Tab-separated table of C-alpha atoms in Angstrom:
chain	number	residue	atom	x	y	z
A	30	MET	CA	32.672	24.183	56.988
A	31	GLY	CA	29.870	24.576	59.380
A	32	PRO	CA	26.761	22.461	59.599
A	33	GLU	CA	24.709	25.309	58.072
A	34	MET	CA	26.964	25.328	55.005
A	35	VAL	CA	26.707	21.533	54.573
A	36	ALA	CA	22.902	21.689	54.893
A	37	GLY	CA	22.815	24.494	52.334
A	38	LEU	CA	24.988	22.499	49.898
A	39	PHE	CA	22.777	19.443	50.337
A	40	GLY	CA	19.712	21.593	49.692
A	41	LEU	CA	21.293	23.111	46.595
A	42	GLY	CA	22.350	19.651	45.356
A	43	GLY	CA	18.830	18.306	45.885
A	44	ALA	CA	17.337	21.225	43.979
A	45	LEU	CA	19.760	20.673	41.073
A	46	VAL	CA	19.039	16.926	40.943
A	47	GLY	CA	15.305	17.646	41.007
A	48	ALA	CA	15.659	20.166	38.187
A	49	VAL	CA	17.657	17.738	36.047
A	50	VAL	CA	15.183	14.899	36.623
A	51	SER	CA	12.223	17.168	35.937
A	52	THR	CA	13.777	18.528	32.728
A	53	GLY	CA	14.657	15.005	31.571
A	54	ALA	CA	11.085	13.831	32.185
A	55	VAL	CA	9.673	16.762	30.186
A	56	ILE	CA	12.051	16.084	27.266
A	57	TRP	CA	11.216	12.362	27.322
A	58	GLN	CA	7.471	13.116	27.325
A	59	GLN	CA	7.836	15.570	24.426
A	60	ARG	CA	9.737	13.018	22.349
A	61	LYS	CA	7.184	10.335	23.153
A	62	THR	CA	4.326	12.648	22.153
A	63	ALA	CA	6.103	13.603	18.915
A	64	HIS	CA	6.679	9.916	18.099
A	65	GLU	CA	3.029	9.051	18.778
A	66	SER	CA	1.916	12.012	16.673
A	67	GLU	CA	4.114	10.900	13.765
A	68	ARG	CA	2.832	7.340	14.053
A	69	THR	CA	-0.780	8.555	14.064
A	70	HIS	CA	-0.046	10.656	10.991
A	71	LEU	CA	1.499	7.685	9.141
A	72	LEU	CA	-1.435	5.451	10.084
A	73	GLY	CA	-3.799	8.105	8.746
A	74	LEU	CA	-1.896	8.206	5.453
A	75	SER	CA	-1.999	4.410	5.208
A	76	GLU	CA	-5.727	4.281	5.932
A	77	ALA	CA	-6.499	6.964	3.358
A	78	ALA	CA	-4.300	5.210	0.788
A	79	ALA	CA	-5.921	1.834	1.561
A	80	ASN	CA	-9.372	3.307	1.008
A	81	GLU	CA	-8.209	4.833	-2.279
A	82	VAL	CA	-6.704	1.510	-3.430
A	83	ILE	CA	-9.986	-0.245	-2.618
A	84	ARG	CA	-11.816	2.338	-4.734
A	85	LEU	CA	-9.246	1.903	-7.521
A	86	SER	CA	-9.624	-1.887	-7.395
A	87	TYR	CA	-13.331	-1.606	-8.151
A	88	GLU	CA	-12.645	0.914	-10.894
A	89	LEU	CA	-9.961	-1.372	-12.381
A	90	GLN	CA	-12.324	-4.328	-12.233
A	91	ASP	CA	-15.055	-2.395	-14.051
A	92	HIS	CA	-12.524	-1.077	-16.555
A	93	PHE	CA	-11.149	-4.533	-17.375
A	94	ALA	CA	-14.713	-5.835	-17.784
A	95	GLU	CA	-15.487	-3.319	-20.538
A	96	ASP	CA	-16.090	-4.919	-23.904
A	97	VAL	CA	-13.331	-3.351	-25.992
A	98	GLU	CA	-11.820	-5.148	-28.949
A	99	VAL	CA	-8.029	-5.382	-28.818
A	100	ASP	CA	-7.177	-3.658	-32.059
A	101	PRO	CA	-4.246	-1.234	-32.381
A	102	PHE	CA	-6.141	0.593	-35.152
A	103	ASN	CA	-9.214	1.184	-32.996
A	104	SER	CA	-9.370	4.549	-31.175
A	105	ARG	CA	-11.714	3.062	-28.567
A	106	TYR	CA	-9.034	0.535	-27.653
A	107	TRP	CA	-6.440	3.331	-27.264
A	108	ALA	CA	-8.840	5.312	-25.047
A	109	TRP	CA	-9.329	2.161	-22.953
A	110	ALA	CA	-5.551	1.588	-22.703
A	111	SER	CA	-4.953	5.243	-21.809
A	112	ARG	CA	-7.527	5.144	-18.998
A	113	LEU	CA	-6.006	1.901	-17.714
A	114	ALA	CA	-2.579	3.577	-17.629
A	115	GLU	CA	-4.055	6.424	-15.542
A	116	LEU	CA	-5.634	3.995	-13.083
A	117	ASN	CA	-2.410	2.022	-12.839
A	118	ARG	CA	-0.391	5.196	-12.235
A	119	SER	CA	-2.799	6.114	-9.419
A	120	LEU	CA	-2.244	2.669	-7.923
A	121	GLU	CA	1.525	3.190	-8.074
A	122	GLN	CA	1.196	6.589	-6.369
A	123	GLN	CA	-0.820	5.112	-3.509
A	124	ALA	CA	1.899	2.506	-2.919
A	125	LEU	CA	4.222	5.302	-1.813
A	126	ARG	CA	1.996	6.113	1.172
A	127	PHE	CA	2.370	2.795	3.000
A	128	ALA	CA	4.977	2.357	5.709
A	129	ASP	CA	4.824	-1.458	5.488
A	130	PRO	CA	7.410	-2.597	2.898
A	131	GLU	CA	5.450	-5.790	2.090
A	132	VAL	CA	2.357	-3.781	1.184
A	133	ARG	CA	4.441	-1.407	-0.945
A	134	ARG	CA	6.157	-4.324	-2.710
A	135	PHE	CA	2.797	-6.030	-3.290
A	136	LEU	CA	1.317	-2.899	-4.861
A	137	GLU	CA	4.436	-2.372	-6.964
A	138	ARG	CA	4.117	-5.925	-8.285
A	139	ILE	CA	0.421	-5.517	-9.065
A	140	HIS	CA	1.296	-2.278	-10.877
A	141	ALA	CA	4.046	-4.046	-12.845
A	142	GLU	CA	1.736	-6.946	-13.716
A	143	ILE	CA	-0.939	-4.602	-15.072
A	144	ASP	CA	1.655	-2.539	-16.930
A	145	ARG	CA	3.405	-5.560	-18.424
A	146	ASN	CA	0.488	-7.114	-20.263
A	147	PRO	CA	-2.975	-5.676	-19.610
A	148	VAL	CA	-4.517	-7.570	-22.529
A	149	ARG	CA	-3.566	-10.914	-20.970
A	150	LEU	CA	-5.295	-9.894	-17.731
A	151	ARG	CA	-8.592	-9.118	-19.422
A	152	ARG	CA	-8.596	-12.097	-21.780
A	153	ASP	CA	-11.430	-14.500	-21.170
A	154	ASP	CA	-10.030	-17.960	-21.716
A	155	GLU	CA	-12.659	-20.649	-21.876
A	156	ASP	CA	-10.470	-22.882	-19.688
A	157	LEU	CA	-10.527	-20.299	-16.897
A	158	PRO	CA	-13.657	-19.901	-14.767
A	159	ILE	CA	-12.933	-16.173	-14.310
A	160	ALA	CA	-10.799	-13.578	-16.070
A	161	PRO	CA	-7.292	-13.083	-14.587
A	162	TYR	CA	-8.016	-9.496	-13.500
A	163	GLU	CA	-10.741	-10.574	-11.065
A	164	PRO	CA	-8.500	-12.330	-8.506
A	165	LEU	CA	-5.963	-9.512	-8.900
A	166	CYS	CA	-8.606	-6.931	-7.909
A	167	THR	CA	-9.861	-9.162	-5.093
A	168	ASP	CA	-6.319	-9.536	-3.753
A	169	LEU	CA	-5.926	-5.751	-3.765
A	170	ARG	CA	-9.004	-5.455	-1.565
A	171	THR	CA	-7.841	-8.297	0.692
A	172	VAL	CA	-4.493	-6.634	1.364
A	173	MET	CA	-6.063	-3.216	1.897
A	174	GLY	CA	-8.509	-4.774	4.349
A	175	THR	CA	-5.586	-6.084	6.402
A	176	VAL	CA	-4.071	-2.592	6.374
A	177	LEU	CA	-7.306	-1.042	7.609
A	178	ARG	CA	-7.678	-3.700	10.315
A	179	ARG	CA	-3.977	-3.350	11.189
A	180	GLN	CA	-3.357	-7.040	10.640
A	181	SER	CA	-0.217	-8.610	9.265
A	182	PHE	CA	0.305	-8.959	5.523
A	183	PRO	CA	-1.413	-12.089	4.109
A	184	LYS	CA	1.703	-13.911	2.912
A	185	HIS	CA	-0.329	-16.631	1.172
A	186	LEU	CA	-1.040	-14.108	-1.597
A	187	TRP	CA	2.564	-14.327	-2.797
A	188	GLN	CA	2.011	-18.041	-3.435
A	189	ASP	CA	-1.402	-17.483	-5.026
A	190	ILE	CA	-0.264	-14.752	-7.399
A	191	TRP	CA	3.233	-15.678	-8.477
A	192	GLY	CA	3.720	-19.155	-7.091
A	193	GLY	CA	6.689	-18.180	-4.984
A	194	SER	CA	7.950	-16.299	-1.983
A	195	ALA	CA	7.752	-12.571	-1.383
A	196	ASP	CA	11.271	-12.347	-2.834
A	197	ALA	CA	10.280	-13.834	-6.191
A	198	SER	CA	9.631	-11.431	-9.001
A	199	PRO	CA	6.310	-11.368	-10.851
A	200	SER	CA	8.004	-12.043	-14.155
A	201	SER	CA	9.616	-15.278	-12.977
């Protein structure tokens, strides 16, 4: 092999290496862009869901504050209970839009607590300074605020609500 042939092979090899590196860089950049786009999309879903949960928390608070007598023979009570079920279902649907498992679990527990015994939440006990639904609605807004600010989940809420860790169930 002559020197011209060796120079040609080196030139061809350099061109091939350059093409492989260039193609690899383009593929890497496309994947990175796709990942960033997906992350932006998920953050947008979380922000929209957080805003909706904040709106729902105020609506739940107003709904619980309504003066409706707990009487299974009263149609006004059944209308109140039906509307509460709709609001609670909306809360459950919003929980599906959060990527953070702690936020989802928190919303699922709030949903379960409302579903389990809504009358207990609205009861005004003279020993309590505020009705039980008020801190529940405030905690919803607190958690959604951390989502909007992209802060970590406020773990102290697990202690405040159910007196245990994030692994404890609301019924325990």
